[in-house]
């Protein structure tokens, strides 16, 4: 016997309206950010930069965390709402509190920056930020990894998921990219 209280998968923040793999990527991004100490860095008003942002998952998850946005807040329906003893007024009070925390949290966001050389993936990143309600709180620019520079006040975080495996071009391109990333980090961070 099982009871599906959520009424579907809980992972992913309601964006992008794409495949399961993209939502699993959001879960991985959140775990990476937690392990890297992002919540603490965000409280110190440190900026976050992803110099190879692709579809923007790390930047968007960082904004959701730093903005105190409850996971699944954008979700319209949960399975537990069909239970006989479901208390709609209690649920609405919890939602109101979560929405208030989101509104307050988004006012205090540090700079959240993503850059990528590929214009098509940047369009996807901007669209994903829009779907997550974070378009005005994130910045995505088209630039080569060599142009990455620190921003904001105090120490921040640089985090990225560079191309590898199937996302990889030729071996020569990989060597060049990783060398350029290493050089940029060494020189400017």
Coordinates of C-alpha atoms in Angstrom, one line a residue:
X1 CA 0.0 0.0 0.0
X2 CA 1.4 3.4 -0.8
X3 CA 0.0 7.0 -0.7
X4 CA 1.2 9.6 -3.1
X5 CA 1.0 12.8 -1.0
X6 CA 2.8 15.1 -3.4
X7 CA 1.0 13.9 -6.5
X8 CA 4.1 13.8 -8.6
X9 CA 7.8 14.4 -8.4
X10 CA 9.0 17.1 -6.0
X11 CA 12.4 17.8 -7.7
X12 CA 12.9 20.9 -9.9
X13 CA 11.7 24.4 -9.1
X14 CA 8.9 24.6 -11.7
X15 CA 11.2 25.5 -14.5
X16 CA 12.1 24.8 -17.2
X17 CA 9.0 23.4 -18.8
X18 CA 11.2 20.8 -20.4
X19 CA 12.4 17.2 -19.9
X20 CA 13.0 15.2 -16.7
X21 CA 16.7 15.4 -17.3
X22 CA 16.6 19.2 -16.9
X23 CA 14.7 18.9 -13.6
X24 CA 17.2 16.3 -12.4
X25 CA 19.9 18.9 -13.3
X26 CA 18.2 21.4 -11.0
X27 CA 18.4 18.9 -8.1
X28 CA 22.1 18.3 -8.8
X29 CA 22.7 22.0 -9.1
X30 CA 21.1 22.6 -5.7
X31 CA 23.3 19.9 -4.2
X32 CA 26.4 21.4 -5.7
X33 CA 25.5 24.8 -4.4
X34 CA 24.9 23.5 -0.9
X35 CA 28.2 21.6 -0.8
X36 CA 30.0 24.7 -2.1
X37 CA 28.7 26.9 0.7
X38 CA 26.5 29.1 -1.4
X39 CA 23.8 29.8 1.3
X40 CA 26.5 31.3 3.6
X41 CA 28.2 33.2 0.7
X42 CA 24.9 34.7 -0.3
X43 CA 24.2 35.9 3.2
X44 CA 27.5 37.8 3.0
X45 CA 26.2 39.4 -0.2
X46 CA 28.8 37.6 -2.3
X47 CA 28.1 37.4 -6.0
X48 CA 27.7 34.1 -7.8
X49 CA 29.2 33.6 -11.3
X50 CA 28.8 30.7 -13.6
X51 CA 31.2 31.4 -16.5
X52 CA 29.9 28.4 -18.6
X53 CA 26.2 28.7 -17.6
X54 CA 24.5 26.8 -20.4
X55 CA 20.8 26.8 -19.7
X56 CA 21.4 28.7 -16.4
X57 CA 20.5 26.0 -13.9
X58 CA 23.2 26.8 -11.4
X59 CA 22.4 30.6 -11.4
X60 CA 18.7 30.0 -11.1
X61 CA 19.0 27.5 -8.3
X62 CA 21.4 29.9 -6.5
X63 CA 18.7 32.7 -6.8
X64 CA 16.0 30.4 -5.4
X65 CA 18.2 29.5 -2.5
X66 CA 19.4 33.0 -1.7
X67 CA 15.9 34.4 -2.2
X68 CA 14.4 32.0 0.4
X69 CA 12.1 30.5 -2.2
X70 CA 10.3 27.4 -1.0
X71 CA 10.8 24.4 -3.4
X72 CA 7.6 23.8 -5.3
X73 CA 6.1 27.2 -4.4
X74 CA 4.9 27.6 -8.0
X75 CA 3.2 24.2 -8.0
X76 CA -0.6 24.5 -8.3
X77 CA -1.7 21.1 -6.9
X78 CA -0.5 18.4 -4.5
X79 CA -1.9 15.0 -4.0
X80 CA -2.5 15.6 -0.2
X81 CA -5.1 18.2 -1.1
X82 CA -7.5 15.4 -2.1
X83 CA -7.4 13.8 1.4
X84 CA -10.5 14.0 3.5
X85 CA -8.8 15.8 6.4
X86 CA -7.0 18.3 4.2
X87 CA -7.1 21.8 5.9
X88 CA -7.2 24.3 3.1
X89 CA -7.0 27.3 5.5
X90 CA -3.8 25.9 7.1
X91 CA -2.3 25.3 3.6
X92 CA -3.2 28.8 2.4
X93 CA -1.6 30.3 5.5
X94 CA 1.6 28.3 4.8
X95 CA 1.6 29.4 1.2
X96 CA 1.1 33.1 2.2
X97 CA 4.1 32.8 4.6
X98 CA 6.2 31.2 1.8
X99 CA 5.2 33.9 -0.7
X100 CA 6.1 36.6 1.9
X101 CA 9.5 35.0 2.6
X102 CA 10.1 34.9 -1.2
X103 CA 9.2 38.5 -1.7
X104 CA 11.5 39.6 1.2
X105 CA 14.3 37.2 0.1
X106 CA 14.3 38.4 -3.5
X107 CA 14.8 42.0 -2.4
X108 CA 18.2 41.0 -0.8
X109 CA 19.7 39.0 -3.6
X110 CA 23.4 39.4 -4.4
X111 CA 24.6 39.6 -8.0
X112 CA 23.7 36.4 -9.8
X113 CA 25.6 36.1 -13.1
X114 CA 25.8 33.6 -15.9
X115 CA 27.8 33.8 -19.1
X116 CA 28.2 31.5 -22.0
X117 CA 29.7 31.8 -25.5
X118 CA 26.6 30.2 -27.1
X119 CA 23.7 32.6 -27.8
X120 CA 21.1 29.9 -28.2
X121 CA 21.8 28.4 -24.7
X122 CA 21.8 32.0 -23.3
X123 CA 18.3 32.4 -24.7
X124 CA 17.3 29.2 -23.0
X125 CA 18.9 30.5 -19.7
X126 CA 17.0 33.7 -19.9
X127 CA 13.7 31.9 -20.7
X128 CA 14.3 29.5 -17.7
X129 CA 14.9 32.5 -15.4
X130 CA 11.7 34.0 -16.7
X131 CA 9.8 30.8 -16.0
X132 CA 11.2 30.7 -12.5
X133 CA 10.1 34.3 -11.9
X134 CA 13.8 35.4 -11.7
X135 CA 14.4 37.3 -14.9
X136 CA 14.9 40.6 -13.1
X137 CA 17.1 39.0 -10.5
X138 CA 19.7 37.3 -12.7
X139 CA 22.0 38.5 -15.5
X140 CA 23.1 36.4 -18.4
X141 CA 25.7 37.7 -20.9
X142 CA 27.3 36.2 -24.0
X143 CA 31.0 36.0 -23.4
X144 CA 34.0 33.8 -23.6
X145 CA 35.2 32.2 -20.4
X146 CA 38.4 34.3 -20.5
X147 CA 36.3 37.5 -19.8
X148 CA 35.0 36.2 -16.4
X149 CA 35.7 38.6 -13.6
X150 CA 34.7 38.8 -9.9
X151 CA 31.7 41.1 -9.1
X152 CA 30.0 42.3 -6.0
X153 CA 31.2 43.2 -2.6
X154 CA 33.3 40.7 -0.6
X155 CA 34.0 37.1 -1.4
X156 CA 31.5 35.3 -3.7
X157 CA 31.4 32.0 -5.5
X158 CA 32.3 30.9 -8.9
X159 CA 30.7 27.6 -9.8
X160 CA 30.3 25.9 -13.2
X161 CA 29.5 22.6 -14.8
X162 CA 31.8 22.7 -17.9
X163 CA 31.2 20.6 -20.9
X164 CA 32.2 16.9 -20.8
X165 CA 31.1 13.6 -22.2
X166 CA 28.3 14.0 -24.7
X167 CA 28.4 17.8 -24.2
X168 CA 32.0 17.8 -25.3
X169 CA 33.3 18.9 -28.7
X170 CA 36.6 17.6 -29.9
X171 CA 39.4 16.8 -27.5
X172 CA 41.4 19.8 -28.7
X173 CA 38.4 22.1 -27.9
X174 CA 38.2 20.5 -24.5
X175 CA 41.8 21.0 -23.7
X176 CA 41.6 24.7 -24.9
X177 CA 38.5 25.4 -22.8
X178 CA 39.8 23.8 -19.6
X179 CA 43.2 25.5 -20.0
X180 CA 41.4 28.9 -20.6
X181 CA 39.2 28.3 -17.6
X182 CA 42.1 27.5 -15.4
X183 CA 44.1 30.5 -16.6
X184 CA 41.2 32.8 -16.0
X185 CA 40.6 31.5 -12.5
X186 CA 44.2 31.8 -11.6
X187 CA 44.6 35.3 -13.0
X188 CA 41.4 36.9 -11.8
X189 CA 40.0 34.9 -8.9

